[in-house]
Amino acid sequence: MRRSVATVSMSGTLRQKLEAIAAARFDAIELFENDFINFNGSARELRSMAADLGLGIDLYQPFRDFEGMPDDAFGKSLDRAERKFDLMEALGAPLMLVCSNTSPLAVDDAARSAAQLHVLAERAARRNLRVGYEALAWGRFVKRFGQAWNIVEGAGHPHLGLVLDSFHTLSLNDDPSGIAAIPGERIFFLQMADAPLLAMDVLQWARHHRNFPGQGQFDLENFFLQVLLSGYAGPLSLEIFNDQFRETPNRRTAVDAMRSLLFLESRVRRRLELARDGADTGPARAVAKRTLQRVELFDPPEAATLDGFAFLEFGADEAAARKLGALLEQFGFLRLGRHRSKAVTLYRQGSIQLVVNSEASSPARARFDTQGPSVCAFGLATPDPMQAANRASALLSARHESPRGPDQLQLPAIVAPGGTIVHFVPSAGGASLDADFVAEPGAGNSTPDAGLETIDHIALGLAQDQFDTWTLFGRAVLGLERGESLELADPFGLIRSSGFANPERSVRLVLNVSLSQRTRTARQVSATGRAGGGVQHIALGTRDIFATMKRLRENGVRFVPISANYYDDLLARLDLGEDRVRQMQALDILYDRSAGGEYLHAYAEPFADRFFFEIVQRSAYDAYGAVNAPARMAAQEQNATASS
């Protein structure tokens, strides 16, 4: 399908927007009227600029407050339309979007609206132009696509058709299934927009909180599917009004935009294939088959199965590497060896592999120089690393090639948002890195095992303009499912948090973004500079948190002290027993429960004020202890103040 994006979706001047859109390999744009009004050039110059970049101008929009008007206002609107038609001819834009009327002068008369749109379409036809009519969710009388279609059908003009926008339908909880019954050739244009589910005025929601498919909570797959089932084969476009996108670098926004369309196409393609290949021999199967034959939908490699985190890699200089290595040994990790050709050390406990990289010429060291000690890469275990990497490349992730010597592991890798490297590691053989490391004298003489077995999850602190990008990356590239979105109370503001996991729950990511500039999360994100954040905490799983915590304390690991008031409240809220709660208190262990499940966790003091470790015991529990986040964040602030 021909892929398009509205210029209003991007930041920058109109030229900068077009350059970013072209670089992301779109076919065309929707030209938003204000972008042209503020453009320092003629329509023909803009047409030439777009053509030089390989872009068509598929739609000019919006044309407002036209239909259902009194006769005198209607005459003035026709004059206005003729001027826009002049402009469209110069631009080479074949279609004008007319959105449903919001004027207080409009009258609730569908027949009048149809007749007036017929006149407009007739005038457009004289110039070989077309008009698309769209129902605005906040239109005065026409809000739903069914109303708009009845008016278009009543107008009965071949140069008048319907424009569909997923936001206007789904924000009203309108059922899109009726779209499939509309003749596809009468749908002139399709605009897609996702959004978080918010309880607010629909106009404010639309103007400030739309986002790309895969970044919100609308069922866009079903909406798009119904449009395809109608027989539609026209452009697939994006029209996104989002305050954050207006300040985000437009090259990144354009890549997100294209990735979102590719992801949406691939998901709907799979649904059609399942219908085509299923046991049902009825009409649905035949329609699915015809649809797949009629439109070419993006078909990337399937998301690879993920078997867990293979390793985390920290970037450091020599001094930070020594300090971090000493801390890891206190945590019970064994220092197994040194890389064959680089200043890189491997530590292991259970199935957890942690790599500390202080190689002077490596990207890890460059990251340290700008951000201090930090997680610069992580590995994901998978049965098919090349499939995972090929899917990522198909969905616009850049490949990463690490320097390697003879007989060293070759791990496919990609660049995640913000510059973190993601390696795909063969899960056969336990995703071991041993082949690249040789034992050093004294290696293995670390503190005995503390009972840590797995990387339960990692949490990333992100700048606000990175949150949607990481959301789409996690879903589209890594195949993770989005969980609940929460707002957590830090002493200095709110933290927006969302969890993502694979179906097997062996890989979990938590994305955190501060809505205030004063929180610890915001301060740590600010320290990362242009990267816009990174891994801030690492949760390590154990089967017996009480035994593990006792061992770690004996080893000298320092944990954030939790207020005694927390445990008194725990006794009042939950039937846990005095002895158990006091045992938790003695070890600064926090507690949460779900239906049939429990989550116990404790937090170590931060390392270099960049990241910290969490100790986790999870039993039939699928969340992250968010109820305890305020206690943890308050404790961290109080502990930092007491230590300074």
XYZ file of C-alpha atoms in Angstrom:
644
model
C 0.000 0.000 0.000
C 1.087 3.574 -0.638
C 2.309 4.963 2.714
C 1.823 8.564 3.720
C 2.118 10.819 6.766
C 0.642 14.218 7.575
C 3.116 17.071 7.878
C 1.457 18.082 11.154
C 2.925 14.909 12.686
C 6.504 16.223 12.518
C 8.556 18.978 14.107
C 10.588 21.481 12.139
C 10.122 23.693 9.090
C 8.199 22.277 6.148
C 11.420 21.531 4.254
C 12.858 19.741 7.293
C 9.651 17.747 7.679
C 9.727 16.617 4.050
C 13.392 15.640 4.280
C 12.724 13.510 7.374
C 9.650 11.900 5.790
C 11.565 11.093 2.615
C 14.491 9.655 4.591
C 12.057 7.252 6.289
C 10.962 6.103 2.794
C 7.390 7.289 2.758
C 5.688 7.584 -0.608
C 3.731 10.747 0.047
C 2.512 13.379 2.483
C -0.755 14.861 3.625
C -0.142 18.595 3.451
C -1.609 20.325 6.488
C -2.858 23.779 5.532
C -0.984 25.676 8.248
C 2.303 24.170 7.095
C 1.757 25.601 3.625
C 0.509 28.979 4.897
C 3.729 29.391 6.870
C 5.948 28.099 4.045
C 8.207 30.709 2.467
C 7.642 29.605 -1.098
C 5.025 29.008 -3.770
C 2.862 25.946 -4.294
C 4.835 25.019 -7.392
C 8.113 25.326 -5.486
C 6.749 23.031 -2.795
C 5.559 20.560 -5.418
C 9.020 20.541 -6.971
C 10.702 20.133 -3.577
C 8.499 17.160 -2.711
C 9.069 15.580 -6.111
C 12.845 15.958 -5.778
C 12.579 14.019 -2.497
C 10.455 11.320 -4.121
C 7.276 12.374 -2.331
C 3.788 12.891 -3.692
C 1.274 15.261 -2.113
C -1.694 12.939 -1.787
C -4.034 15.085 0.291
C -4.603 18.747 1.117
C -6.346 19.344 4.433
C -8.418 20.474 6.198
C -11.295 22.350 4.561
C -13.600 23.304 7.429
C -17.210 24.326 8.074
C -18.591 23.706 4.593
C -21.635 21.434 4.529
C -25.052 21.990 6.111
C -24.719 25.808 5.984
C -27.288 28.525 5.209
C -27.312 29.599 1.559
C -25.381 32.849 1.999
C -22.589 31.152 3.973
C -22.559 28.269 1.490
C -21.938 30.658 -1.417
C -18.956 32.176 0.371
C -17.603 28.694 1.110
C -17.768 27.783 -2.584
C -15.637 30.816 -3.397
C -13.210 29.716 -0.689
C -13.134 26.200 -2.132
C -12.303 27.467 -5.630
C -9.225 29.218 -4.227
C -8.163 25.969 -2.557
C -8.705 24.085 -5.816
C -6.388 26.575 -7.545
C -3.792 25.821 -4.893
C -4.262 22.062 -5.175
C -3.728 22.167 -8.926
C -0.440 24.001 -8.407
C 0.579 21.533 -5.685
C -0.421 18.487 -7.703
C -2.618 17.360 -4.797
C -5.573 15.329 -6.140
C -7.713 15.140 -2.985
C -9.104 17.665 -0.489
C -10.277 16.635 2.960
C -13.520 18.243 4.106
C -14.149 17.617 7.805
C -17.621 17.650 9.278
C -18.943 21.040 10.285
C -18.358 22.479 13.760
C -19.791 25.954 13.035
C -22.669 27.291 15.147
C -24.258 28.325 11.829
C -24.577 24.711 10.671
C -28.011 23.107 10.538
C -28.894 19.494 11.270
C -30.041 18.589 7.772
C -28.353 15.574 6.136
C -30.089 16.202 2.799
C -28.801 19.801 2.698
C -25.290 18.591 3.561
C -25.409 15.967 0.808
C -26.637 18.480 -1.758
C -23.952 21.015 -0.874
C -21.200 18.388 -0.982
C -22.525 17.291 -4.389
C -22.035 20.852 -5.666
C -18.505 20.917 -4.247
C -17.666 17.566 -5.825
C -19.001 18.745 -9.178
C -16.710 21.756 -9.080
C -13.776 19.539 -8.094
C -14.559 17.184 -10.983
C -14.219 20.044 -13.496
C -10.562 20.197 -12.442
C -10.135 16.421 -12.145
C -9.882 16.729 -8.350
C -11.692 14.764 -5.654
C -13.223 15.578 -2.276
C -13.088 13.346 0.797
C -15.588 13.863 3.618
C -14.547 12.981 7.174
C -16.607 12.759 10.360
C -14.909 14.664 13.181
C -15.475 13.132 16.601
C -16.433 16.628 17.802
C -18.453 17.598 14.724
C -21.602 19.545 15.523
C -24.001 17.068 13.935
C -21.851 14.530 12.077
C -19.512 12.652 14.428
C -19.510 9.044 13.241
C -18.349 7.428 10.017
C -21.832 5.960 9.436
C -23.360 9.442 9.389
C -20.672 10.675 7.011
C -21.177 7.686 4.722
C -24.937 8.266 4.567
C -24.287 11.849 3.445
C -21.674 10.790 0.873
C -23.993 8.101 -0.458
C -26.861 10.592 -0.575
C -24.737 13.085 -2.518
C -24.176 10.452 -5.190
C -21.151 11.963 -6.919
C -18.155 9.894 -8.099
C -15.727 12.651 -7.072
C -16.989 12.594 -3.496
C -15.898 9.837 -1.144
C -15.239 9.056 2.474
C -12.122 9.766 4.529
C -11.755 7.450 7.519
C -9.686 8.270 10.598
C -9.261 5.636 13.287
C -9.103 8.240 16.051
C -12.495 9.744 15.253
C -14.111 6.312 15.307
C -12.362 4.657 18.238
C -12.318 7.696 20.532
C -16.139 7.531 20.491
C -16.166 3.756 21.036
C -17.889 3.494 17.674
C -17.990 -0.023 16.209
C -15.835 -0.115 13.038
C -17.321 -3.401 11.782
C -19.769 -1.484 9.579
C -16.871 -0.161 7.505
C -16.514 -3.543 5.791
C -19.927 -3.031 4.170
C -18.925 0.273 2.539
C -17.739 -0.139 -1.083
C -13.974 0.168 -0.922
C -13.794 2.419 -3.970
C -15.944 4.997 -2.146
C -13.341 5.265 0.618
C -10.880 7.794 -0.761
C -8.332 7.978 2.054
C -7.409 6.230 5.317
C -5.761 7.952 8.289
C -4.485 5.960 11.262
C -3.825 7.232 14.767
C -3.438 5.420 18.067
C -3.910 6.989 21.502
C -3.774 6.157 25.199
C -7.174 5.632 26.795
C -7.900 8.924 28.567
C -10.997 10.312 30.262
C -11.027 13.810 28.777
C -12.712 16.052 26.240
C -12.352 14.405 22.843
C -11.092 17.583 21.138
C -8.288 18.023 23.676
C -7.525 14.311 23.448
C -7.310 14.541 19.669
C -5.212 17.703 19.568
C -2.572 16.681 22.100
C -2.451 12.923 22.748
C -2.595 10.929 19.533
C 0.355 8.693 18.739
C 1.498 6.156 16.193
C 0.015 2.664 15.847
C 1.511 0.410 18.502
C 2.169 3.269 20.936
C -1.363 3.596 22.318
C -4.240 1.405 23.411
C -6.727 1.506 20.514
C -7.584 -1.669 18.595
C -6.168 -0.413 15.323
C -5.728 -3.903 13.915
C -9.469 -4.516 13.814
C -10.140 -1.039 12.429
C -7.619 -1.498 9.614
C -8.891 -5.005 8.958
C -12.462 -3.744 8.488
C -11.231 -1.109 6.023
C -9.359 -3.731 4.003
C -12.375 -6.037 3.985
C -14.361 -3.242 2.323
C -12.083 -3.584 -0.703
C -10.097 -0.433 0.002
C -6.655 -0.352 -1.602
C -5.753 3.326 -1.358
C -3.139 5.133 0.725
C -2.382 4.165 4.309
C -1.570 7.359 6.163
C -0.847 8.795 9.599
C -2.270 11.997 11.042
C -0.855 12.574 14.526
C -1.374 15.573 16.782
C 0.994 15.160 19.710
C 2.688 17.830 21.806
C 5.766 15.663 22.346
C 6.209 14.952 18.641
C 6.251 18.696 17.958
C 9.566 18.950 19.819
C 11.103 15.525 19.142
C 13.807 15.351 16.423
C 11.825 14.723 13.267
C 14.154 12.080 11.842
C 13.402 9.822 14.826
C 9.683 10.624 14.619
C 9.621 9.745 10.929
C 11.310 6.389 11.555
C 8.805 5.670 14.330
C 6.007 6.600 11.936
C 7.158 4.192 9.235
C 7.895 1.439 11.770
C 4.382 1.805 13.151
C 2.771 1.351 9.737
C 4.951 -1.648 8.921
C 4.087 -3.192 12.287
C 0.368 -2.558 11.782
C 0.423 -4.029 8.278
C 2.258 -7.134 9.463
C -0.184 -7.749 12.317
C -3.219 -7.441 10.067
C -1.561 -9.597 7.428
C -1.215 -12.385 10.015
C -4.890 -12.081 10.904
C -5.883 -12.359 7.265
C -3.573 -15.343 6.773
C -5.108 -17.106 9.769
C -8.578 -16.518 8.321
C -7.459 -17.684 4.869
C -5.764 -20.841 6.154
C -8.270 -21.710 8.879
C -10.802 -24.507 8.969
C -13.715 -22.175 8.171
C -14.702 -22.596 4.507
C -17.315 -19.834 4.582
C -17.308 -16.320 3.092
C -14.780 -14.974 5.620
C -12.080 -17.263 4.267
C -12.757 -16.237 0.676
C -12.748 -12.531 1.572
C -9.444 -12.906 3.422
C -7.921 -14.648 0.423
C -9.098 -11.950 -1.992
C -7.836 -9.209 0.320
C -4.350 -10.703 0.499
C -4.289 -11.002 -3.277
C -5.451 -7.409 -3.745
C -3.118 -5.533 -1.371
C 0.513 -6.138 -0.565
C 0.975 -5.897 3.192
C 4.355 -5.823 4.890
C 5.653 -9.302 5.730
C 8.690 -9.270 8.074
C 10.203 -12.320 9.766
C 8.143 -13.432 12.743
C 9.201 -12.186 16.159
C 11.736 -14.674 17.484
C 11.099 -16.608 20.677
C 13.029 -15.034 23.564
C 14.377 -17.264 26.324
C 15.567 -14.581 28.723
C 18.374 -12.114 29.247
C 21.665 -13.671 28.165
C 23.800 -10.902 29.697
C 24.038 -7.249 30.657
C 27.104 -5.221 29.686
C 28.327 -2.226 31.659
C 30.550 0.501 30.232
C 33.202 1.815 32.630
C 36.726 3.145 32.863
C 39.395 1.198 34.737
C 38.630 2.749 38.142
C 34.849 2.302 37.808
C 35.358 -1.241 36.519
C 37.313 -2.164 39.652
C 34.662 -0.698 41.948
C 31.803 -2.327 40.045
C 33.642 -5.650 39.973
C 34.113 -5.500 43.739
C 30.408 -4.782 44.201
C 29.425 -7.695 41.960
C 31.605 -10.006 44.005
C 29.831 -8.767 47.135
C 26.610 -9.753 45.395
C 27.990 -13.279 45.080
C 29.062 -13.167 41.435
C 32.101 -15.190 40.410
C 34.698 -13.389 38.312
C 35.169 -15.994 35.609
C 37.688 -14.452 33.297
C 38.997 -11.803 30.964
C 38.080 -11.386 27.310
C 40.600 -12.872 24.870
C 41.389 -9.538 23.234
C 39.658 -6.739 25.168
C 39.586 -5.165 28.621
C 36.326 -6.920 29.418
C 35.552 -9.096 32.455
C 32.801 -11.693 32.828
C 30.921 -12.331 36.088
C 28.353 -15.081 36.625
C 25.877 -16.303 39.219
C 23.123 -18.789 38.402
C 22.136 -18.033 34.810
C 23.024 -14.340 35.224
C 25.983 -13.106 33.165
C 27.271 -9.572 33.736
C 30.012 -8.101 31.577
C 32.129 -5.102 32.619
C 33.755 -3.406 29.631
C 36.566 -0.878 30.129
C 38.127 -1.281 26.676
C 39.430 2.181 25.742
C 38.362 2.033 22.083
C 34.947 0.430 22.565
C 31.467 2.001 22.268
C 31.010 1.020 25.928
C 33.899 3.270 26.936
C 32.537 6.090 24.782
C 29.228 5.732 26.572
C 31.028 5.894 29.922
C 32.799 9.081 28.881
C 29.442 10.809 28.288
C 27.244 9.131 30.917
C 29.464 7.585 33.567
C 29.180 3.870 34.421
C 26.046 2.520 32.772
C 24.476 -0.432 31.011
C 25.575 -0.023 27.413
C 24.247 -3.308 26.011
C 22.258 -6.381 26.817
C 21.882 -9.773 25.247
C 18.656 -11.642 24.635
C 18.760 -15.423 24.380
C 16.852 -16.854 21.433
C 16.848 -20.101 19.425
C 17.283 -18.098 16.212
C 19.462 -14.979 16.588
C 19.467 -14.233 12.852
C 15.667 -14.300 12.695
C 15.514 -11.824 15.563
C 18.089 -9.540 13.942
C 16.466 -9.768 10.500
C 13.076 -8.820 11.931
C 14.673 -5.857 13.672
C 16.329 -4.724 10.434
C 13.079 -5.106 8.503
C 11.446 -2.874 11.100
C 14.100 -0.179 10.631
C 16.533 -0.928 13.463
C 20.176 -0.289 12.571
C 22.542 -3.261 12.712
C 25.580 -3.119 14.979
C 28.877 -4.841 14.232
C 31.282 -5.314 17.139
C 35.004 -5.770 16.409
C 35.976 -9.404 16.963
C 39.042 -11.542 16.645
C 39.505 -15.087 15.290
C 37.343 -17.787 16.897
C 35.326 -15.241 18.885
C 31.548 -15.258 19.143
C 29.681 -13.518 16.354
C 26.431 -12.247 17.816
C 23.913 -10.427 15.609
C 23.172 -7.064 17.196
C 21.033 -3.989 16.658
C 20.923 -0.452 18.017
C 17.963 0.231 20.296
C 16.550 3.734 20.849
C 19.044 5.955 22.638
C 22.035 3.912 21.487
C 21.827 0.830 23.722
C 23.080 -2.242 21.852
C 20.899 -5.364 21.835
C 22.703 -8.628 21.033
C 20.872 -11.810 20.083
C 22.567 -14.814 21.692
C 21.970 -18.473 20.789
C 20.036 -20.013 23.673
C 21.430 -23.470 22.893
C 24.051 -24.267 25.501
C 22.587 -21.813 28.002
C 23.567 -18.669 26.063
C 27.088 -18.981 27.464
C 29.772 -16.403 26.691
C 32.626 -18.642 27.877
C 34.125 -19.050 24.393
C 35.274 -15.424 24.386
C 36.836 -15.447 27.873
C 39.877 -17.042 29.469
C 40.295 -17.637 33.184
C 42.528 -15.169 35.005
C 44.773 -16.052 37.929
C 42.590 -15.920 41.011
C 39.343 -15.975 39.006
C 36.644 -17.844 40.877
C 37.920 -16.777 44.296
C 34.969 -14.470 44.795
C 32.415 -14.471 47.592
C 30.280 -17.628 47.492
C 27.022 -17.721 45.548
C 24.224 -15.670 47.175
C 21.330 -17.541 45.554
C 20.691 -15.116 42.683
C 19.527 -17.055 39.627
C 17.998 -14.864 36.911
C 17.598 -11.358 35.596
C 13.956 -10.844 36.482
C 13.593 -7.521 34.679
C 15.394 -4.325 33.819
C 13.904 -0.857 34.183
C 14.806 2.033 31.907
C 14.535 5.674 32.898
C 13.698 7.648 29.766
C 13.264 11.202 28.610
C 9.658 11.986 27.768
C 10.356 12.001 24.036
C 11.821 8.480 24.226
C 8.871 6.763 25.906
C 6.703 6.279 22.799
C 9.753 5.311 20.729
C 10.700 2.568 23.209
C 7.072 1.438 23.443
C 6.947 0.852 19.704
C 10.421 -0.712 19.653
C 9.485 -3.165 22.415
C 6.253 -4.205 20.746
C 7.246 -4.199 17.086
C 10.902 -5.226 17.125
C 11.154 -7.424 20.233
C 7.606 -8.796 20.168
C 6.829 -7.806 23.761
C 3.323 -7.312 25.123
C 2.421 -4.096 26.915
C 1.085 -4.362 30.442
C -0.593 -1.862 32.709
C 0.432 1.800 32.614
C 0.717 3.487 36.018
C 1.651 6.793 37.599
C 3.961 6.442 40.611
C 4.529 9.062 43.301
C 8.129 10.194 43.715
C 8.782 12.775 46.486
C 9.348 15.383 43.758
C 6.798 14.480 41.102
C 5.079 11.676 39.219
C 6.685 8.820 37.309
C 4.801 7.271 34.406
C 5.581 3.553 34.235
C 4.682 0.723 31.846
C 5.787 -2.891 31.870
C 6.482 -4.979 28.753
C 7.083 -8.728 28.599
C 7.187 -11.624 26.193
C 4.376 -14.225 26.444
C 6.615 -16.597 28.419
C 7.569 -13.770 30.827
C 11.248 -14.627 30.470
C 12.048 -11.095 29.250
C 10.586 -8.131 31.077
C 11.264 -4.421 30.521
C 9.852 -1.544 32.536
C 9.813 1.914 30.971
C 9.770 4.872 33.353
C 9.507 8.547 32.447
C 9.385 11.433 34.887
C 6.642 14.013 34.519
C 8.743 16.357 36.682
C 12.303 17.584 36.266
C 13.097 17.170 39.982
C 12.747 13.422 40.501
C 15.697 11.057 40.817
C 14.633 9.483 37.508
C 14.722 12.873 35.774
C 18.123 13.739 37.236
C 19.602 10.429 36.126
C 18.094 10.774 32.653
C 19.520 14.285 32.404
C 22.979 12.900 33.174
C 22.795 10.685 30.063
C 22.704 13.687 27.726
C 21.444 13.115 24.187
C 20.880 9.400 24.813
C 17.707 10.322 26.679
C 18.084 7.736 29.419
C 18.916 4.085 29.843
C 18.852 1.202 32.299
C 18.394 2.553 35.812
C 17.688 -0.565 37.761
C 18.317 -4.262 37.417
C 16.115 -6.790 39.205
C 17.828 -10.085 40.082
C 15.645 -13.052 40.922
C 16.079 -15.494 43.807
C 13.992 -18.364 45.181
C 14.654 -17.441 48.820
C 14.932 -13.705 49.328
C 15.452 -14.055 53.091
C 18.511 -16.286 52.697
C 19.839 -14.143 49.843
C 19.435 -10.899 51.759
C 21.176 -12.303 54.818
C 24.109 -13.457 52.684
C 24.355 -10.134 50.830
C 24.332 -8.150 54.045
C 27.061 -10.392 55.433
C 29.046 -9.635 52.274
C 28.761 -5.897 52.922
C 26.091 -4.971 50.366
C 24.242 -1.857 51.522
C 20.481 -1.673 51.053
C 18.131 1.282 51.134
C 16.535 1.404 54.605
C 12.733 1.255 54.578
C 10.696 3.198 57.139
C 9.379 1.262 60.148
C 6.019 2.910 59.411
C 5.813 0.922 56.182
C 5.856 -2.358 58.111
C 3.316 -1.173 60.668
C 1.032 -0.282 57.773
C 1.705 -3.664 56.167
C 0.502 -5.389 59.334
C -2.632 -3.257 59.334
C -3.423 -3.910 55.655
C -2.536 -7.563 55.195
C -2.803 -10.717 57.220
C 0.871 -11.679 57.059
C 1.711 -12.426 60.655
C 3.833 -10.353 63.014
C 6.883 -12.613 62.831
C 7.064 -12.587 59.031
C 6.614 -8.850 58.765
C 9.314 -8.167 61.368
C 11.616 -10.527 59.496
C 11.013 -8.448 56.352
C 11.614 -5.262 58.301
C 14.949 -6.519 59.604
C 16.086 -7.057 55.998
C 14.336 -4.032 54.370
C 12.185 -6.329 52.226
C 9.051 -4.871 50.639
C 5.939 -6.916 49.898
C 3.044 -7.057 47.442
C 0.491 -9.686 46.549
C -1.934 -10.443 43.762
C -4.631 -13.078 43.426
C -2.682 -16.222 44.271
C 0.717 -14.559 43.960
C 3.401 -12.829 45.998
C 6.250 -10.428 45.258
C 9.024 -9.704 47.770
C 11.773 -7.270 46.857
C 14.557 -5.107 48.269
C 16.746 -2.351 46.811
C 20.498 -1.915 47.063
C 22.014 1.537 47.240
C 22.768 3.058 43.810
C 26.144 2.546 42.166
C 27.761 5.895 41.263
C 24.251 7.400 41.359
C 23.606 5.796 37.951
C 21.852 2.457 38.522
C 20.897 0.113 41.322
C 20.098 -3.545 41.863
C 16.804 -4.937 43.110
C 16.508 -8.379 44.692
C 13.257 -10.114 43.756
C 11.331 -13.213 44.774
C 8.351 -13.702 42.453
C 5.671 -16.368 42.910
C 2.683 -16.484 40.513
C 2.838 -12.687 40.360
C 2.938 -10.805 37.060
C 3.649 -7.186 38.019
C 6.544 -5.198 39.494
C 5.555 -4.168 43.002
C 4.387 -0.729 41.891
C 2.448 -0.257 45.121
C 5.813 -0.066 46.880
C 7.418 2.379 44.460
C 6.574 5.466 46.568
C 8.153 3.829 49.644
C 11.252 2.929 47.642
C 11.659 6.355 46.032
C 11.122 8.177 49.318
C 13.619 5.875 51.028
C 16.208 6.483 48.296
C 15.863 10.250 48.636
C 16.061 10.151 52.438
C 19.030 7.803 52.331
C 20.858 10.016 49.835
C 20.195 13.087 51.984
C 21.432 11.323 55.120
C 24.598 10.178 53.319
C 25.484 13.592 51.891
